Amino acid sequence: MSFPPLSPAPDATQERPHRYHDGRTSTLKISQRERPYPEGRLIVSRTDLNGTITHCNEAFVEISGYTREELIGQPHCVLRHPDIPRAVYEDLWGTLQAGNKWHGYVKNLCKDGSHYWVFATAVPNRRGGQVVGYSSVRREPSRKKIAEAEARYKDMLAAEEGSQ
Amino acid sequence: MNLNVLIAPDFAPEHFAGWHMLNTLMQRKTGLSLRLLTPASASEQAQLIAEDKADIIYANPFDAASMIRDAGYVALARPIDKANEMVIATRAESPVDSFRDLKPGIKVALTDNKDVKLIGLRLLEPADLTEADIDWQVVESYQAAARLAIKGEVDACFMLAEAFNSLSRLTKAQLKPLIESKLADISHVILVHPRIEGEAAKLRDSLVGLAGSADGQPVLDELGIHQGFEAMAVEDAEFMIDLMDTLLE
């Protein structure tokens, strides 16, 4: 698995070790800068069954900081922010693989180390009775919901790190 | 073969003649006998569908989802660059300048259009407003919704962006848009009942061929669908339905 290169902005000075679901680790350079959600828009992407990005809309491309060419064919976990507990992603993929709809609040990592918050809903794409991939559609969350998610995820992260 | 063509009731009234012109033109181009049905309300449309009278339908995306997945309708075409965007507006003099300032207990006027209500509710999520937080005032027309907002009898009105843009200059001047959706991927679609799937290719080709043609373009202009229709593959429709699914609770 190879990711398109991160291109940390000058303010992305915080180094954070990050372990992916496949056991691979990397050190991410991030900032605390939040990108505003594009008002009135949906951020849309689709993946195949392995989580490889097959489609992303313009809003996704713009806010991620990557080009469309950099994103298509990449694993969706390129967006993973180290502040989101692994349990959240495990719940997402477990729910989808069981054939169900998942939703939750997610902080996504941009190419330059900044981030944006979304309320994400992911659904299995069924064609002829078979699941052929997954669609994820993100909407703008309220600040109150973001604050609640941040507090919850902070506790979850602490528990995950404590168990390692 | 006599076929019923049902047009979803949420188009601006100035396009009424355009649908009749399109129906006449499509009859000539396909050799099919087409009877136009223009229900005045969502409930009247639902009744016609329940009576199995929709052979061909220009459906809003919300209805299209169930018609394709539950009733086997086949997507033919959709208008190009004409997504179902919606506007939330308040009266021009309102002290509210952002949808984020709307509070629980507000009154909202809207027509009986599921798409508009659904998308509007999603737009209001950043303001922490849910369906239960709003006092809904369902009215017969989007003009009526605009009037209630202008008179201050409701705090905001929901309507399709196309309807908002078709309001008179005077009416629009008395309204203040708070937010407009930019969803891009969700639009009305033309569907055919599976029993007439054999006519689908002929209908699709005729629709797609209207743009730029001497007899088709004036009709498209009358409908406000200036760029015409594009063919819709099965996967295009399925993708749109998946998107709609993510917007539902």
Coordinates of C-alpha atoms in Angstrom, one line a residue:
Chain A
M1 CA 0.0 0.0 0.0
S2 CA 1.5 3.4 -1.0
F3 CA 0.0 6.8 -0.3
P4 CA 0.3 9.9 -2.3
P5 CA 2.9 12.0 -0.4
L6 CA 1.7 14.4 2.3
S7 CA 2.9 17.9 1.7
P8 CA 2.9 19.5 5.2
A9 CA 2.3 23.2 5.3
P10 CA 4.7 25.3 7.4
D11 CA 2.3 25.2 10.3
A12 CA 2.2 21.4 10.3
T13 CA 4.9 21.1 13.0
Q14 CA 3.4 18.4 15.2
E15 CA 4.8 15.0 14.6
R16 CA 2.4 12.2 15.3
P17 CA 3.1 8.4 15.0
H18 CA 0.2 6.6 13.4
R19 CA -0.6 3.0 13.0
Y20 CA -2.9 1.8 10.2
H21 CA -5.3 -1.1 10.3
D22 CA -2.8 -3.3 8.4
G23 CA -0.2 -2.7 11.1
R24 CA 1.9 -0.3 9.0
T25 CA 3.1 2.8 10.9
S26 CA 4.1 6.2 9.8
T27 CA 4.8 9.6 11.3
L28 CA 2.4 12.3 10.2
K29 CA 3.2 16.0 10.4
I30 CA 0.0 17.8 11.3
S31 CA -1.2 21.2 12.4
Q32 CA -4.2 22.3 14.5
R33 CA -5.6 24.3 11.6
E34 CA -9.2 23.4 10.7
R35 CA -10.4 23.9 7.2
P36 CA -14.0 25.2 7.0
Y37 CA -16.5 22.8 5.6
P38 CA -17.8 24.0 2.2
E39 CA -21.2 25.4 3.0
G40 CA -24.2 23.6 1.3
R41 CA -22.1 20.9 -0.3
L42 CA -21.7 17.2 0.1
I43 CA -18.3 15.5 0.1
V44 CA -18.7 12.3 -1.8
S45 CA -16.4 9.4 -2.5
R46 CA -16.8 5.7 -3.4
T47 CA -14.5 2.8 -2.9
D48 CA -14.2 -0.8 -4.0
L49 CA -14.6 -3.6 -1.6
N50 CA -11.0 -3.2 -0.5
G51 CA -11.4 0.5 0.4
T52 CA -9.6 1.8 -2.6
I53 CA -11.0 5.1 -3.8
T54 CA -12.8 4.8 -7.2
H55 CA -14.7 8.1 -7.3
C56 CA -14.5 11.4 -5.5
N57 CA -16.5 14.6 -6.2
E58 CA -15.1 18.1 -6.6
A59 CA -15.8 19.1 -3.0
F60 CA -13.7 16.1 -1.8
V61 CA -10.8 17.0 -4.1
E62 CA -10.9 20.6 -3.1
I63 CA -10.9 20.2 0.7
S64 CA -8.5 17.2 0.8
G65 CA -5.7 19.2 -0.9
Y66 CA -4.9 16.3 -3.2
T67 CA -5.5 16.2 -6.9
R68 CA -8.1 13.8 -8.2
E69 CA -5.3 11.8 -9.9
E70 CA -3.6 11.5 -6.5
L71 CA -6.7 10.2 -4.8
I72 CA -8.1 7.7 -7.3
G73 CA -6.6 4.3 -6.7
Q74 CA -5.5 5.2 -3.2
P75 CA -6.7 3.5 0.0
H76 CA -9.4 5.6 1.7
C77 CA -7.3 5.5 4.9
V78 CA -5.1 8.3 3.3
L79 CA -7.6 10.6 5.1
R80 CA -7.2 9.1 8.5
H81 CA -6.3 11.6 11.2
P82 CA -4.3 10.3 14.2
D83 CA -6.9 12.0 16.5
I84 CA -9.6 9.5 15.5
P85 CA -9.4 6.2 17.4
R86 CA -8.9 3.0 15.5
A87 CA -12.1 1.7 17.0
V88 CA -14.1 4.2 15.0
Y89 CA -12.7 2.9 11.7
E90 CA -13.1 -0.7 12.8
D91 CA -16.8 0.1 13.6
L92 CA -17.2 1.7 10.2
W93 CA -15.7 -1.2 8.2
G94 CA -17.3 -3.8 10.4
T95 CA -20.7 -2.2 9.9
L96 CA -20.3 -1.9 6.1
Q97 CA -19.0 -5.4 5.7
A98 CA -22.1 -6.6 7.6
G99 CA -24.1 -4.9 4.9
N100 CA -25.4 -2.0 7.0
K101 CA -25.3 1.8 6.9
W102 CA -22.8 3.5 9.1
H103 CA -22.6 7.1 10.3
G104 CA -20.4 9.1 12.6
Y105 CA -18.3 12.2 13.2
V106 CA -14.9 12.1 11.6
K107 CA -11.9 14.4 11.6
N108 CA -10.2 13.9 8.2
L109 CA -6.5 14.7 7.4
C110 CA -5.7 17.0 4.5
K111 CA -2.6 16.8 2.4
D112 CA -1.0 19.8 4.1
G113 CA -1.5 18.4 7.7
S114 CA -4.6 20.5 8.4
H115 CA -8.0 18.8 8.9
Y116 CA -11.8 19.1 8.5
W117 CA -14.7 17.7 10.5
V118 CA -17.6 15.9 8.8
F119 CA -20.7 13.9 9.7
A120 CA -20.1 10.9 7.5
T121 CA -22.6 8.3 6.3
A122 CA -21.4 5.3 4.4
V123 CA -23.5 2.7 2.6
P124 CA -22.8 -0.5 0.8
N125 CA -23.4 -0.3 -2.9
R126 CA -25.7 -3.2 -3.8
R127 CA -26.0 -4.2 -7.5
G128 CA -28.0 -7.2 -8.4
G129 CA -28.1 -8.3 -4.8
Q130 CA -24.3 -8.2 -4.4
V131 CA -22.3 -5.5 -2.6
V132 CA -19.8 -4.1 -5.1
G133 CA -18.4 -1.2 -3.2
Y134 CA -19.1 1.5 -0.7
S135 CA -20.2 5.1 -0.9
S136 CA -19.4 7.7 1.7
V137 CA -21.2 11.0 1.8
R138 CA -20.2 13.7 4.3
R139 CA -22.2 16.7 5.6
E140 CA -21.3 19.6 7.7
P141 CA -21.6 18.8 11.4
S142 CA -22.6 21.4 14.1
R143 CA -19.9 22.7 16.4
K144 CA -21.7 21.2 19.4
K145 CA -21.5 17.7 17.8
I146 CA -17.8 18.2 16.9
A147 CA -17.0 19.1 20.5
E148 CA -18.9 16.1 21.8
A149 CA -17.0 13.8 19.4
E150 CA -13.7 15.4 20.2
A151 CA -14.2 14.7 23.9
R152 CA -15.4 11.1 23.3
Y153 CA -12.5 10.3 20.9
K154 CA -9.9 11.8 23.3
D155 CA -11.0 9.3 25.9
M156 CA -11.1 6.4 23.4
L157 CA -7.6 7.3 22.2
A158 CA -6.3 7.4 25.7
A159 CA -7.8 3.9 26.3
E160 CA -6.3 2.6 23.1
E161 CA -2.9 3.9 23.8
G162 CA -3.0 2.6 27.4
S163 CA -3.8 -0.9 26.1
Q164 CA -0.8 -1.0 23.8
Chain B
M1 CA -49.6 2.0 -28.0
N2 CA -51.0 4.6 -25.6
L3 CA -48.7 5.6 -22.9
N4 CA -49.1 8.0 -19.9
V5 CA -46.4 10.5 -19.3
L6 CA -46.5 11.8 -15.7
I7 CA -44.7 15.0 -14.8
A8 CA -43.8 15.5 -11.1
P9 CA -45.8 18.4 -9.8
D10 CA -42.9 20.5 -8.5
F11 CA -42.0 22.4 -11.7
A12 CA -42.4 26.2 -12.0
P13 CA -45.8 27.0 -13.6
E14 CA -44.2 29.0 -16.4
H15 CA -42.9 25.6 -17.7
F16 CA -46.3 24.1 -18.0
A17 CA -46.6 24.9 -21.7
G18 CA -43.1 23.5 -22.2
W19 CA -44.1 20.0 -21.0
H20 CA -47.1 20.0 -23.4
M21 CA -44.7 21.0 -26.2
L22 CA -42.3 18.3 -25.3
N23 CA -45.0 15.7 -25.2
T24 CA -46.2 16.7 -28.7
L25 CA -42.7 16.6 -30.0
M26 CA -41.9 13.3 -28.5
Q27 CA -45.0 11.8 -30.0
R28 CA -43.9 12.9 -33.4
K29 CA -40.3 11.7 -33.0
T30 CA -41.2 8.3 -31.5
G31 CA -44.5 7.5 -33.2
L32 CA -45.9 6.6 -29.7
S33 CA -49.2 7.9 -28.5
L34 CA -48.3 9.9 -25.3
R35 CA -50.8 11.3 -22.9
L36 CA -49.5 13.9 -20.5
L37 CA -50.5 13.7 -16.9
T38 CA -49.7 16.8 -14.7
P39 CA -50.9 16.1 -11.2
A40 CA -51.3 19.3 -9.1
S41 CA -49.9 17.8 -5.9
A42 CA -47.6 15.1 -4.5
S43 CA -50.7 13.2 -3.2
E44 CA -52.4 13.4 -6.6
Q45 CA -49.1 12.0 -8.2
A46 CA -49.0 9.2 -5.6
Q47 CA -52.5 8.3 -6.5
L48 CA -51.7 8.0 -10.2
I49 CA -48.6 5.9 -9.5
A50 CA -50.6 3.7 -7.1
E51 CA -53.2 3.2 -9.9
D52 CA -50.2 2.1 -12.2
K53 CA -50.8 4.9 -14.6
A54 CA -47.2 6.1 -14.9
D55 CA -45.7 4.5 -18.0
I56 CA -43.1 7.3 -18.3
I57 CA -42.4 9.6 -15.5
Y58 CA -40.3 12.8 -14.9
A59 CA -39.7 11.9 -11.2
N60 CA -38.1 13.8 -8.4
P61 CA -35.1 11.9 -7.0
F62 CA -36.9 10.9 -3.9
D63 CA -39.7 9.1 -5.8
A64 CA -37.3 7.9 -8.4
A65 CA -35.3 5.9 -5.8
S66 CA -38.3 3.8 -4.7
M67 CA -39.7 3.5 -8.3
I68 CA -36.3 2.1 -9.5
R69 CA -35.5 -0.2 -6.6
D70 CA -39.0 -1.3 -5.6
A71 CA -41.0 -1.2 -8.8
G72 CA -38.3 -1.9 -11.4
Y73 CA -38.6 1.4 -13.3
V74 CA -35.7 2.0 -15.7
A75 CA -33.8 5.3 -15.8
L76 CA -33.7 6.8 -19.3
A77 CA -32.3 10.3 -19.0
R78 CA -31.8 13.3 -16.8
P79 CA -31.6 17.1 -17.5
I80 CA -28.0 18.2 -17.9
D81 CA -26.5 20.5 -15.2
K82 CA -29.9 20.8 -13.5
A83 CA -29.5 19.4 -10.0
N84 CA -32.2 19.7 -7.5
E85 CA -30.8 22.4 -5.3
M86 CA -32.8 24.2 -2.7
V87 CA -32.9 27.5 -0.9
I88 CA -33.7 28.5 2.6
A89 CA -34.8 32.1 2.8
T90 CA -36.2 34.5 5.3
R91 CA -37.7 38.0 4.9
A92 CA -35.3 40.7 3.7
E93 CA -35.7 42.7 6.9
S94 CA -35.1 39.7 9.2
P95 CA -32.4 40.2 11.8
V96 CA -31.3 36.7 11.0
D97 CA -28.4 36.8 8.6
S98 CA -27.2 33.2 8.7
F99 CA -29.0 29.9 8.8
R100 CA -26.8 29.1 11.8
D101 CA -28.7 31.7 13.7
L102 CA -32.1 29.8 13.3
K103 CA -33.2 28.4 16.6
P104 CA -35.5 25.5 17.8
G105 CA -39.1 26.5 17.6
I106 CA -38.8 28.3 14.3
K107 CA -41.7 28.2 11.8
V108 CA -40.8 27.0 8.3
A109 CA -43.2 27.2 5.2
L110 CA -42.7 24.7 2.4
T111 CA -44.7 22.7 -0.2
D112 CA -45.4 19.0 0.1
N113 CA -42.0 18.1 -1.5
K114 CA -40.0 15.4 0.2
D115 CA -36.8 16.3 -1.5
V116 CA -36.9 19.9 -0.5
K117 CA -37.7 19.1 3.1
L118 CA -35.0 16.4 3.3
I119 CA -32.2 18.5 1.8
G120 CA -33.3 21.5 3.9
L121 CA -33.1 19.5 7.1
R122 CA -29.6 18.4 6.1
L123 CA -28.6 22.0 5.5
L124 CA -29.8 22.9 8.9
E125 CA -27.8 20.3 10.7
P126 CA -24.8 22.6 11.4
A127 CA -27.4 24.8 13.3
D128 CA -28.3 21.7 15.4
L129 CA -31.9 21.9 14.1
T130 CA -33.9 18.7 13.6
E131 CA -37.3 18.0 12.2
A132 CA -38.8 18.0 15.6
D133 CA -37.4 21.5 16.4
I134 CA -39.4 23.1 13.5
D135 CA -43.0 24.1 13.3
W136 CA -43.8 23.0 9.7
Q137 CA -46.3 25.0 7.7
V138 CA -47.2 23.0 4.5
V139 CA -48.6 25.2 1.8
E140 CA -50.0 24.6 -1.7
S141 CA -47.3 26.5 -3.7
Y142 CA -43.8 27.9 -3.3
Q143 CA -45.3 31.3 -3.9
A144 CA -47.4 30.9 -0.9
A145 CA -44.3 29.8 1.1
A146 CA -42.5 33.0 0.0
R147 CA -45.5 35.1 1.0
L148 CA -45.6 33.7 4.5
A149 CA -41.9 34.4 4.9
I150 CA -42.2 38.0 3.5
K151 CA -45.1 38.7 5.9
G152 CA -43.1 37.4 8.8
E153 CA -45.7 34.7 9.6
V154 CA -42.9 32.1 9.3
D155 CA -39.2 32.5 10.1
A156 CA -38.0 30.8 6.9
C157 CA -39.2 29.1 3.7
F158 CA -37.8 26.1 1.9
M159 CA -38.1 25.9 -1.9
L160 CA -36.3 24.4 -4.9
A161 CA -33.6 26.9 -6.1
E162 CA -35.3 26.8 -9.5
A163 CA -38.6 27.9 -8.0
F164 CA -36.8 30.6 -5.9
N165 CA -35.1 31.9 -9.0
S166 CA -38.4 32.0 -10.9
L167 CA -40.0 34.4 -8.3
S168 CA -40.6 37.9 -9.5
R169 CA -37.9 40.5 -8.9
L170 CA -40.2 42.2 -6.4
T171 CA -40.8 39.0 -4.5
K172 CA -37.1 38.1 -4.4
A173 CA -36.2 41.6 -3.2
Q174 CA -38.4 41.0 -0.1
L175 CA -36.5 37.7 0.7
K176 CA -33.1 37.0 2.0
P177 CA -31.5 33.7 1.0
L178 CA -29.8 32.1 4.1
I179 CA -28.2 29.2 2.3
E180 CA -28.4 27.4 -1.0
S181 CA -27.5 23.7 -1.4
K182 CA -24.8 22.7 -3.9
L183 CA -25.3 19.0 -4.0
A184 CA -24.7 18.7 -7.8
D185 CA -25.4 14.9 -8.1
I186 CA -29.1 14.7 -7.3
S187 CA -31.6 15.6 -10.0
H188 CA -35.0 14.7 -11.5
V189 CA -34.9 11.7 -13.8
I190 CA -37.1 10.3 -16.6
L191 CA -38.0 6.7 -15.9
V192 CA -40.0 4.2 -17.9
H193 CA -42.1 1.4 -16.5
P194 CA -40.5 -2.1 -17.0
R195 CA -43.5 -3.1 -19.2
I196 CA -42.4 -0.6 -21.9
E197 CA -38.7 -1.2 -21.6
G198 CA -38.8 -2.2 -25.3
E199 CA -39.5 1.4 -26.1
A200 CA -36.7 2.8 -23.9
A201 CA -34.0 3.1 -26.5
K202 CA -36.2 5.0 -28.9
L203 CA -37.4 7.4 -26.1
R204 CA -33.9 7.9 -24.8
D205 CA -32.4 8.6 -28.2
S206 CA -35.2 11.1 -29.0
L207 CA -34.7 12.9 -25.6
V208 CA -30.9 13.1 -26.0
G209 CA -31.2 14.3 -29.5
L210 CA -33.3 17.4 -28.7
A211 CA -30.5 19.7 -27.7
G212 CA -29.4 21.9 -30.5
S213 CA -32.0 20.6 -32.9
A214 CA -34.3 23.0 -34.8
D215 CA -37.4 21.6 -33.3
G216 CA -36.0 20.4 -29.9
Q217 CA -34.0 23.4 -28.6
P218 CA -37.0 25.8 -28.4
V219 CA -38.9 23.2 -26.4
L220 CA -36.0 22.7 -24.0
D221 CA -35.7 26.5 -23.6
E222 CA -39.4 26.7 -22.8
L223 CA -38.8 24.0 -20.1
G224 CA -35.7 25.8 -18.7
I225 CA -33.7 22.7 -19.5
H226 CA -31.4 24.6 -21.9
Q227 CA -28.6 22.0 -22.2
G228 CA -31.1 19.2 -22.9
F229 CA -31.1 15.7 -21.5
E230 CA -28.3 13.2 -21.1
A231 CA -28.7 9.4 -21.2
M232 CA -28.7 7.8 -17.8
A233 CA -27.1 4.4 -17.4
V234 CA -28.3 1.9 -14.7
E235 CA -25.3 2.7 -12.6
D236 CA -25.9 6.5 -12.8
A237 CA -29.3 5.9 -11.3
E238 CA -28.0 3.5 -8.7
F239 CA -25.3 6.0 -7.7
M240 CA -27.9 8.7 -7.2
I241 CA -30.0 6.4 -5.1
D242 CA -27.1 5.5 -2.9
L243 CA -26.5 9.2 -2.3
M244 CA -30.2 9.7 -1.4
D245 CA -29.9 6.8 1.0
T246 CA -27.1 8.5 2.9
L247 CA -29.3 11.6 3.4
L248 CA -32.1 9.5 5.0
E249 CA -32.1 8.9 8.7

